[in-house]
PDB file of C-alpha atoms in Angstrom:
ATOM      1  CA  MET A   1     -19.433 -18.273  -0.905  1.00 67.00           C
ATOM      2  CA  THR A   2     -16.727 -15.864   0.544  1.00 74.00           C
ATOM      3  CA  LYS A   3     -14.503 -17.774   2.918  1.00 89.00           C
ATOM      4  CA  ILE A   4     -11.648 -15.376   2.859  1.00 96.00           C
ATOM      5  CA  ILE A   5     -11.189 -11.645   2.388  1.00 98.00           C
ATOM      6  CA  PHE A   6      -7.808 -10.296   1.242  1.00 98.00           C
ATOM      7  CA  LEU A   7      -7.219  -6.601   1.771  1.00 98.00           C
ATOM      8  CA  ASP A   8      -4.666  -4.085   0.547  1.00 98.00           C
ATOM      9  CA  ALA A   9      -2.798  -2.209   3.241  1.00 98.00           C
ATOM     10  CA  ALA A  10      -1.864   1.576   2.391  1.00 98.00           C
ATOM     11  CA  GLY A  11      -4.905   3.438   1.196  1.00 97.00           C
ATOM     12  CA  THR A  12      -7.307   0.628   2.215  1.00 98.00           C
ATOM     13  CA  LEU A  13      -6.553  -0.022   5.951  1.00 98.00           C
ATOM     14  CA  PHE A  14      -4.540   3.002   6.640  1.00 98.00           C
ATOM     15  CA  ASP A  15      -3.141   6.106   4.989  1.00 98.00           C
ATOM     16  CA  VAL A  16      -0.579   8.817   5.621  1.00 98.00           C
ATOM     17  CA  ARG A  17      -1.723  11.704   8.015  1.00 96.00           C
ATOM     18  CA  GLY A  18      -1.895  14.857   6.187  1.00 94.00           C
ATOM     19  CA  SER A  19       0.251  14.002   3.116  1.00 96.00           C
ATOM     20  CA  VAL A  20       3.447  12.403   2.162  1.00 97.00           C
ATOM     21  CA  GLY A  21       4.803  15.954   1.392  1.00 97.00           C
ATOM     22  CA  GLU A  22       4.016  17.199   4.687  1.00 97.00           C
ATOM     23  CA  VAL A  23       5.754  14.261   6.535  1.00 98.00           C
ATOM     24  CA  TYR A  24       8.793  14.512   4.399  1.00 98.00           C
ATOM     25  CA  GLY A  25       8.868  18.135   4.723  1.00 97.00           C
ATOM     26  CA  GLN A  26       8.585  17.978   8.580  1.00 96.00           C
ATOM     27  CA  ILE A  27      11.542  15.684   8.718  1.00 97.00           C
ATOM     28  CA  ALA A  28      13.474  17.582   6.188  1.00 97.00           C
ATOM     29  CA  GLN A  29      13.264  20.746   8.379  1.00 96.00           C
ATOM     30  CA  ARG A  30      15.273  19.101  11.041  1.00 96.00           C
ATOM     31  CA  PHE A  31      17.950  18.836   8.502  1.00 97.00           C
ATOM     32  CA  GLY A  32      17.694  22.544   7.578  1.00 95.00           C
ATOM     33  CA  VAL A  33      15.816  21.970   4.388  1.00 96.00           C
ATOM     34  CA  THR A  34      12.697  23.987   3.880  1.00 93.00           C
ATOM     35  CA  VAL A  35      10.033  23.043   1.113  1.00 92.00           C
ATOM     36  CA  LYS A  36       6.469  23.649   0.469  1.00 94.00           C
ATOM     37  CA  SER A  37       4.529  20.508   1.369  1.00 96.00           C
ATOM     38  CA  GLU A  38       2.328  20.725  -1.681  1.00 96.00           C
ATOM     39  CA  GLU A  39       5.269  20.990  -4.124  1.00 97.00           C
ATOM     40  CA  LEU A  40       7.084  18.025  -2.443  1.00 97.00           C
ATOM     41  CA  ASN A  41       3.986  15.941  -2.400  1.00 97.00           C
ATOM     42  CA  ALA A  42       3.541  16.376  -6.096  1.00 98.00           C
ATOM     43  CA  ALA A  43       7.100  15.736  -6.778  1.00 98.00           C
ATOM     44  CA  PHE A  44       6.908  12.475  -4.556  1.00 98.00           C
ATOM     45  CA  PHE A  45       4.069  11.071  -6.509  1.00 97.00           C
ATOM     46  CA  GLN A  46       5.739  11.900  -9.886  1.00 98.00           C
ATOM     47  CA  SER A  47       8.803  10.037  -8.650  1.00 98.00           C
ATOM     48  CA  PHE A  48       6.785   7.160  -7.291  1.00 97.00           C
ATOM     49  CA  ALA A  49       4.820   6.788 -10.345  1.00 96.00           C
ATOM     50  CA  SER A  50       7.786   6.502 -12.544  1.00 97.00           C
ATOM     51  CA  ALA A  51       9.666   3.879 -10.247  1.00 97.00           C
ATOM     52  CA  SER A  52       9.832   0.322 -11.159  1.00 95.00           C
ATOM     53  CA  PRO A  53       7.536  -2.142  -9.251  1.00 95.00           C
ATOM     54  CA  MET A  54       8.826  -2.951  -5.800  1.00 96.00           C
ATOM     55  CA  ALA A  55       9.652  -6.537  -6.286  1.00 96.00           C
ATOM     56  CA  PHE A  56      12.860  -8.422  -6.405  1.00 96.00           C
ATOM     57  CA  PRO A  57      12.555 -11.725  -8.236  1.00 95.00           C
ATOM     58  CA  GLY A  58      14.940 -14.401  -7.512  1.00 94.00           C
ATOM     59  CA  ILE A  59      16.581 -12.475  -4.687  1.00 95.00           C
ATOM     60  CA  GLU A  60      17.299 -14.432  -1.326  1.00 94.00           C
ATOM     61  CA  ALA A  61      15.236 -13.229   1.639  1.00 94.00           C
ATOM     62  CA  ALA A  62      18.204 -11.927   3.553  1.00 95.00           C
ATOM     63  CA  LYS A  63      19.187  -9.336   0.958  1.00 97.00           C
ATOM     64  CA  ILE A  64      15.422  -7.918   0.483  1.00 97.00           C
ATOM     65  CA  PRO A  65      15.355  -5.440   3.438  1.00 97.00           C
ATOM     66  CA  GLN A  66      18.438  -3.617   2.064  1.00 97.00           C
ATOM     67  CA  LEU A  67      17.026  -3.617  -1.517  1.00 98.00           C
ATOM     68  CA  GLU A  68      13.656  -2.198  -0.069  1.00 98.00           C
ATOM     69  CA  PHE A  69      15.590   0.583   1.655  1.00 98.00           C
ATOM     70  CA  GLU A  70      17.574   1.387  -1.537  1.00 98.00           C
ATOM     71  CA  TRP A  71      14.207   1.419  -3.790  1.00 98.00           C
ATOM     72  CA  TRP A  72      12.664   3.967  -1.430  1.00 98.00           C
ATOM     73  CA  GLN A  73      15.896   5.993  -1.226  1.00 98.00           C
ATOM     74  CA  THR A  74      15.893   6.330  -4.991  1.00 98.00           C
ATOM     75  CA  VAL A  75      12.340   7.393  -5.048  1.00 98.00           C
ATOM     76  CA  SER A  76      13.072  10.032  -2.371  1.00 98.00           C
ATOM     77  CA  VAL A  77      16.116  11.475  -3.952  1.00 98.00           C
ATOM     78  CA  LYS A  78      14.303  11.886  -7.196  1.00 98.00           C
ATOM     79  CA  ALA A  79      11.397  13.444  -5.323  1.00 98.00           C
ATOM     80  CA  PHE A  80      13.621  16.070  -3.777  1.00 98.00           C
ATOM     81  CA  GLN A  81      15.458  16.513  -7.110  1.00 98.00           C
ATOM     82  CA  ILE A  82      12.189  17.184  -8.839  1.00 97.00           C
ATOM     83  CA  ALA A  83      11.253  19.709  -6.112  1.00 97.00           C
ATOM     84  CA  GLY A  84      14.609  21.407  -6.861  1.00 96.00           C
ATOM     85  CA  ILE A  85      15.865  21.186  -3.347  1.00 96.00           C
ATOM     86  CA  PHE A  86      17.998  17.997  -3.171  1.00 97.00           C
ATOM     87  CA  HIS A  87      21.230  20.196  -3.267  1.00 96.00           C
ATOM     88  CA  GLN A  88      20.178  21.771   0.308  1.00 96.00           C
ATOM     89  CA  PHE A  89      20.942  18.607   2.125  1.00 97.00           C
ATOM     90  CA  SER A  90      24.464  18.346   3.540  1.00 97.00           C
ATOM     91  CA  ASP A  91      23.768  14.570   4.485  1.00 97.00           C
ATOM     92  CA  PHE A  92      20.838  13.215   2.499  1.00 98.00           C
ATOM     93  CA  SER A  93      21.778   9.685   3.647  1.00 97.00           C
ATOM     94  CA  LYS A  94      21.357  10.614   7.344  1.00 98.00           C
ATOM     95  CA  PHE A  95      18.068  12.274   6.464  1.00 98.00           C
ATOM     96  CA  PHE A  96      16.780   9.300   4.800  1.00 98.00           C
ATOM     97  CA  VAL A  97      17.703   6.708   7.540  1.00 98.00           C
ATOM     98  CA  GLU A  98      15.450   8.618   9.815  1.00 98.00           C
ATOM     99  CA  LEU A  99      12.761   9.151   7.249  1.00 98.00           C
ATOM    100  CA  TYR A 100      12.564   5.476   6.579  1.00 98.00           C
ATOM    101  CA  ALA A 101      12.457   4.517  10.245  1.00 98.00           C
ATOM    102  CA  HIS A 102       9.723   6.959  10.748  1.00 98.00           C
ATOM    103  CA  PHE A 103       7.369   5.177   8.308  1.00 98.00           C
ATOM    104  CA  ALA A 104       7.780   1.708  10.126  1.00 98.00           C
ATOM    105  CA  THR A 105       6.062   3.499  13.222  1.00 98.00           C
ATOM    106  CA  ALA A 106       2.432   4.442  13.888  1.00 98.00           C
ATOM    107  CA  GLU A 107       3.283   8.140  13.904  1.00 98.00           C
ATOM    108  CA  PRO A 108       2.781   9.019  10.255  1.00 98.00           C
ATOM    109  CA  TRP A 109      -0.190   6.804   9.738  1.00 98.00           C
ATOM    110  CA  PHE A 110      -3.944   6.850  10.672  1.00 98.00           C
ATOM    111  CA  VAL A 111      -6.405   3.777  10.336  1.00 98.00           C
ATOM    112  CA  TYR A 112      -9.466   4.717   8.391  1.00 98.00           C
ATOM    113  CA  PRO A 113     -12.543   4.771  10.693  1.00 98.00           C
ATOM    114  CA  ASP A 114     -14.545   2.069   8.706  1.00 98.00           C
ATOM    115  CA  VAL A 115     -11.734  -0.419   9.141  1.00 98.00           C
ATOM    116  CA  LEU A 116     -12.209  -1.833  12.589  1.00 98.00           C
ATOM    117  CA  PRO A 117     -15.960  -2.217  12.538  1.00 98.00           C
ATOM    118  CA  ALA A 118     -15.524  -4.081   9.213  1.00 98.00           C
ATOM    119  CA  LEU A 119     -12.752  -6.215  10.343  1.00 98.00           C
ATOM    120  CA  ASN A 120     -14.685  -7.188  13.532  1.00 97.00           C
ATOM    121  CA  LYS A 121     -17.762  -7.893  11.693  1.00 97.00           C
ATOM    122  CA  TRP A 122     -16.131 -10.130   9.265  1.00 97.00           C
ATOM    123  CA  GLN A 123     -14.116 -11.878  12.111  1.00 95.00           C
ATOM    124  CA  GLN A 124     -17.409 -12.488  13.923  1.00 96.00           C
ATOM    125  CA  GLN A 125     -18.836 -14.017  10.589  1.00 95.00           C
ATOM    126  CA  GLY A 126     -15.929 -16.483  10.673  1.00 95.00           C
ATOM    127  CA  ILE A 127     -14.407 -15.080   7.662  1.00 96.00           C
ATOM    128  CA  GLU A 128     -10.601 -15.363   7.507  1.00 96.00           C
ATOM    129  CA  LEU A 129      -8.695 -12.213   6.755  1.00 98.00           C
ATOM    130  CA  ALA A 130      -5.364 -11.554   5.017  1.00 98.00           C
ATOM    131  CA  VAL A 131      -3.317  -8.787   3.815  1.00 98.00           C
ATOM    132  CA  VAL A 132      -1.974  -8.682   0.084  1.00 98.00           C
ATOM    133  CA  SER A 133       0.103  -5.522  -0.437  1.00 98.00           C
ATOM    134  CA  ASN A 134       2.829  -3.987  -2.579  1.00 98.00           C
ATOM    135  CA  PHE A 135       4.115  -2.520   0.669  1.00 96.00           C
ATOM    136  CA  ASP A 136       7.835  -3.541   1.800  1.00 97.00           C
ATOM    137  CA  SER A 137       8.725  -5.472   4.931  1.00 97.00           C
ATOM    138  CA  ARG A 138       8.035  -2.546   7.301  1.00 98.00           C
ATOM    139  CA  LEU A 139       4.317  -3.437   6.909  1.00 98.00           C
ATOM    140  CA  TYR A 140       4.517  -6.147   9.625  1.00 98.00           C
ATOM    141  CA  ALA A 141       5.621  -3.409  12.169  1.00 98.00           C
ATOM    142  CA  VAL A 142       3.128  -0.896  10.892  1.00 98.00           C
ATOM    143  CA  LEU A 143       0.184  -3.333  11.236  1.00 98.00           C
ATOM    144  CA  LYS A 144       1.386  -4.261  14.674  1.00 98.00           C
ATOM    145  CA  ALA A 145       1.905  -0.456  15.751  1.00 98.00           C
ATOM    146  CA  LEU A 146      -1.655   0.243  14.390  1.00 98.00           C
ATOM    147  CA  ASN A 147      -3.092  -2.584  16.397  1.00 98.00           C
ATOM    148  CA  LEU A 148      -4.212  -4.232  13.142  1.00 98.00           C
ATOM    149  CA  ALA A 149      -2.009  -7.246  13.083  1.00 98.00           C
ATOM    150  CA  GLU A 150      -3.994  -9.685  15.256  1.00 98.00           C
ATOM    151  CA  TYR A 151      -6.772  -9.586  12.642  1.00 98.00           C
ATOM    152  CA  PHE A 152      -4.869 -11.214   9.767  1.00 98.00           C
ATOM    153  CA  THR A 153      -3.841 -14.857   9.547  1.00 97.00           C
ATOM    154  CA  SER A 154      -1.234 -14.066   6.811  1.00 98.00           C
ATOM    155  CA  VAL A 155       0.467 -11.039   5.096  1.00 98.00           C
ATOM    156  CA  THR A 156       1.702 -11.355   1.441  1.00 98.00           C
ATOM    157  CA  ILE A 157       3.908  -8.585   0.272  1.00 98.00           C
ATOM    158  CA  SER A 158       5.493  -7.857  -3.248  1.00 97.00           C
ATOM    159  CA  THR A 159       8.941  -7.777  -2.024  1.00 97.00           C
ATOM    160  CA  GLU A 160       8.788 -11.335  -0.709  1.00 96.00           C
ATOM    161  CA  VAL A 161       7.012 -12.818  -3.570  1.00 96.00           C
ATOM    162  CA  GLY A 162       9.002 -11.180  -6.293  1.00 97.00           C
ATOM    163  CA  ALA A 163       5.798  -9.827  -8.140  1.00 97.00           C
ATOM    164  CA  ALA A 164       3.837  -6.809  -7.357  1.00 97.00           C
ATOM    165  CA  LYS A 165       0.082  -6.292  -7.923  1.00 98.00           C
ATOM    166  CA  PRO A 166      -1.609  -6.365 -10.466  1.00 97.00           C
ATOM    167  CA  ASP A 167       0.613  -9.271 -11.240  1.00 97.00           C
ATOM    168  CA  SER A 168      -1.345 -12.477 -10.507  1.00 97.00           C
ATOM    169  CA  GLN A 169       1.662 -14.088  -8.866  1.00 97.00           C
ATOM    170  CA  ILE A 170       1.297 -12.161  -5.709  1.00 98.00           C
ATOM    171  CA  PHE A 171      -2.491 -13.365  -5.326  1.00 98.00           C
ATOM    172  CA  THR A 172      -1.494 -16.901  -6.131  1.00 97.00           C
ATOM    173  CA  ALA A 173       1.142 -16.744  -3.445  1.00 97.00           C
ATOM    174  CA  ALA A 174      -1.526 -15.550  -1.057  1.00 97.00           C
ATOM    175  CA  LEU A 175      -3.884 -18.249  -1.887  1.00 96.00           C
ATOM    176  CA  GLN A 176      -1.393 -20.935  -1.350  1.00 95.00           C
ATOM    177  CA  LYS A 177      -1.191 -19.927   2.410  1.00 95.00           C
ATOM    178  CA  HIS A 178      -4.937 -20.475   2.832  1.00 94.00           C
ATOM    179  CA  ASN A 179      -5.743 -23.764   1.026  1.00 87.00           C
ATOM    180  CA  CYS A 180      -8.589 -22.048  -0.763  1.00 88.00           C
ATOM    181  CA  ILE A 181      -9.564 -21.774  -4.317  1.00 92.00           C
ATOM    182  CA  ALA A 182      -9.676 -18.163  -5.955  1.00 94.00           C
ATOM    183  CA  GLU A 183     -13.547 -18.273  -6.527  1.00 94.00           C
ATOM    184  CA  ASN A 184     -14.005 -18.374  -2.588  1.00 94.00           C
ATOM    185  CA  VAL A 185     -11.898 -15.333  -2.086  1.00 97.00           C
ATOM    186  CA  LEU A 186     -12.839 -11.608  -2.190  1.00 97.00           C
ATOM    187  CA  HIS A 187     -10.000  -8.901  -2.654  1.00 98.00           C
ATOM    188  CA  ILE A 188     -10.676  -5.486  -1.390  1.00 98.00           C
ATOM    189  CA  GLY A 189      -8.269  -2.493  -2.469  1.00 98.00           C
ATOM    190  CA  ASP A 190      -8.259   1.233  -3.187  1.00 97.00           C
ATOM    191  CA  SER A 191      -6.278   0.818  -6.541  1.00 96.00           C
ATOM    192  CA  PHE A 192      -8.550   0.113  -9.558  1.00 95.00           C
ATOM    193  CA  LYS A 193      -5.482  -1.195 -11.551  1.00 94.00           C
ATOM    194  CA  ALA A 194      -3.455  -3.014  -8.838  1.00 96.00           C
ATOM    195  CA  ASP A 195      -6.259  -4.287  -6.705  1.00 97.00           C
ATOM    196  CA  TYR A 196      -9.560  -4.748  -8.649  1.00 95.00           C
ATOM    197  CA  CYS A 197      -7.977  -5.518 -12.113  1.00 94.00           C
ATOM    198  CA  GLY A 198      -5.249  -7.597 -10.516  1.00 96.00           C
ATOM    199  CA  ALA A 199      -7.507  -9.786  -8.421  1.00 96.00           C
ATOM    200  CA  LYS A 200     -10.075 -10.242 -11.176  1.00 95.00           C
ATOM    201  CA  ASN A 201      -7.517 -11.368 -13.572  1.00 94.00           C
ATOM    202  CA  ALA A 202      -6.148 -13.730 -11.061  1.00 96.00           C
ATOM    203  CA  GLY A 203      -9.632 -15.299 -10.633  1.00 95.00           C
ATOM    204  CA  LEU A 204     -10.735 -13.754  -7.462  1.00 96.00           C
ATOM    205  CA  ASN A 205     -13.893 -11.855  -6.714  1.00 96.00           C
ATOM    206  CA  ALA A 206     -12.997  -8.184  -6.164  1.00 96.00           C
ATOM    207  CA  ILE A 207     -14.277  -4.947  -4.838  1.00 97.00           C
ATOM    208  CA  TRP A 208     -12.680  -1.521  -5.676  1.00 96.00           C
ATOM    209  CA  LEU A 209     -12.685   0.509  -2.444  1.00 97.00           C
ATOM    210  CA  ASN A 210     -12.895   3.817  -4.347  1.00 95.00           C
ATOM    211  CA  ARG A 211     -12.303   6.109  -1.289  1.00 95.00           C
ATOM    212  CA  GLN A 212     -11.288   9.023  -3.361  1.00 90.00           C
ATOM    213  CA  GLN A 213     -14.328   8.784  -5.767  1.00 90.00           C
ATOM    214  CA  GLU A 214     -12.270   8.437  -8.821  1.00 89.00           C
ATOM    215  CA  THR A 215     -13.780   7.992 -12.299  1.00 86.00           C
ATOM    216  CA  ILE A 216     -12.471   5.383 -14.710  1.00 80.00           C
ATOM    217  CA  ASP A 217     -13.042   4.355 -18.197  1.00 71.00           C
ATOM    218  CA  SER A 218     -13.786   0.702 -17.434  1.00 59.00           C
ATOM    219  CA  GLY A 219     -14.134  -0.249 -21.159  1.00 61.00           C
ATOM    220  CA  LYS A 220     -10.437   0.121 -21.783  1.00 65.00           C
ATOM    221  CA  TRP A 221      -9.514  -2.484 -19.081  1.00 61.00           C
ATOM    222  CA  ASN A 222      -9.182  -6.124 -19.739  1.00 57.00           C
ATOM    223  CA  LEU A 223     -12.042  -7.433 -17.665  1.00 53.00           C
ATOM    224  CA  THR A 224     -14.807  -9.806 -18.638  1.00 54.00           C
ATOM    225  CA  ASP A 225     -17.232  -7.856 -16.707  1.00 51.00           C
ATOM    226  CA  SER A 226     -15.734  -4.480 -17.335  1.00 49.00           C
ATOM    227  CA  GLN A 227     -18.985  -2.603 -17.577  1.00 54.00           C
ATOM    228  CA  LYS A 228     -20.061  -3.939 -14.081  1.00 77.00           C
ATOM    229  CA  VAL A 229     -17.276  -2.750 -11.791  1.00 86.00           C
ATOM    230  CA  GLU A 230     -18.176  -3.594  -8.221  1.00 91.00           C
ATOM    231  CA  GLU A 231     -17.063  -0.434  -6.159  1.00 92.00           C
ATOM    232  CA  PHE A 232     -17.883   1.111  -2.737  1.00 94.00           C
ATOM    233  CA  PRO A 233     -16.768   4.428  -1.309  1.00 94.00           C
ATOM    234  CA  SER A 234     -15.980   2.701   2.137  1.00 96.00           C
ATOM    235  CA  LEU A 235     -15.986  -0.544   3.938  1.00 96.00           C
ATOM    236  CA  ASP A 236     -19.217   0.354   5.538  1.00 92.00           C
ATOM    237  CA  PHE A 237     -21.253  -0.582   2.368  1.00 86.00           C
ATOM    238  CA  ILE A 238     -19.577  -3.997   2.050  1.00 84.00           C
TER     239      ILE A 238
END
């Protein structure tokens, strides 16, 4: 019996308007830097994919916001370097301060149309809702700005736990906030590896929210029911 639903954040509840490359490019233009959004978007995801997990084990809470800022700055610098335009900035640090603050607002994000109906339905059914995300601490401001914060009784993020999905430690930390066993919790997220595999390996029930209709070779994943991946293209079907 599902008593609690954990949900991922970016890519599940909300996503970037247009593309990351478009948003980065629009703000870069204010600093005299012009780049094709498609090229910058590809460079960003190349940089993001090569970055270490955004988690800082053993670090005191007061230092985490600065480490988050530095982590994203490193990803962004590398993205512009890959795109071959980093040298065009006269003051990249000033640009990045503005960029980082921008993503803490509602402006660059949109809420998927299936989200509010699903959250309202589950809330009416008496199911407790929580967020488990590899986002940084700006997530609290983003959820509030998008009018989503009121739905969730807890928010668990990788930077505060010191472990990022698919590490089971972040799911364990979320469970501890709810006095509930893993078998009674369902986790929903858009990443097959981080969300579905991570939750299943932590003992939770899981659904892969396959919004992009990706195909995966389930046989290569370490799952006891790897041939029976439960997936849906939207929250409407759950």
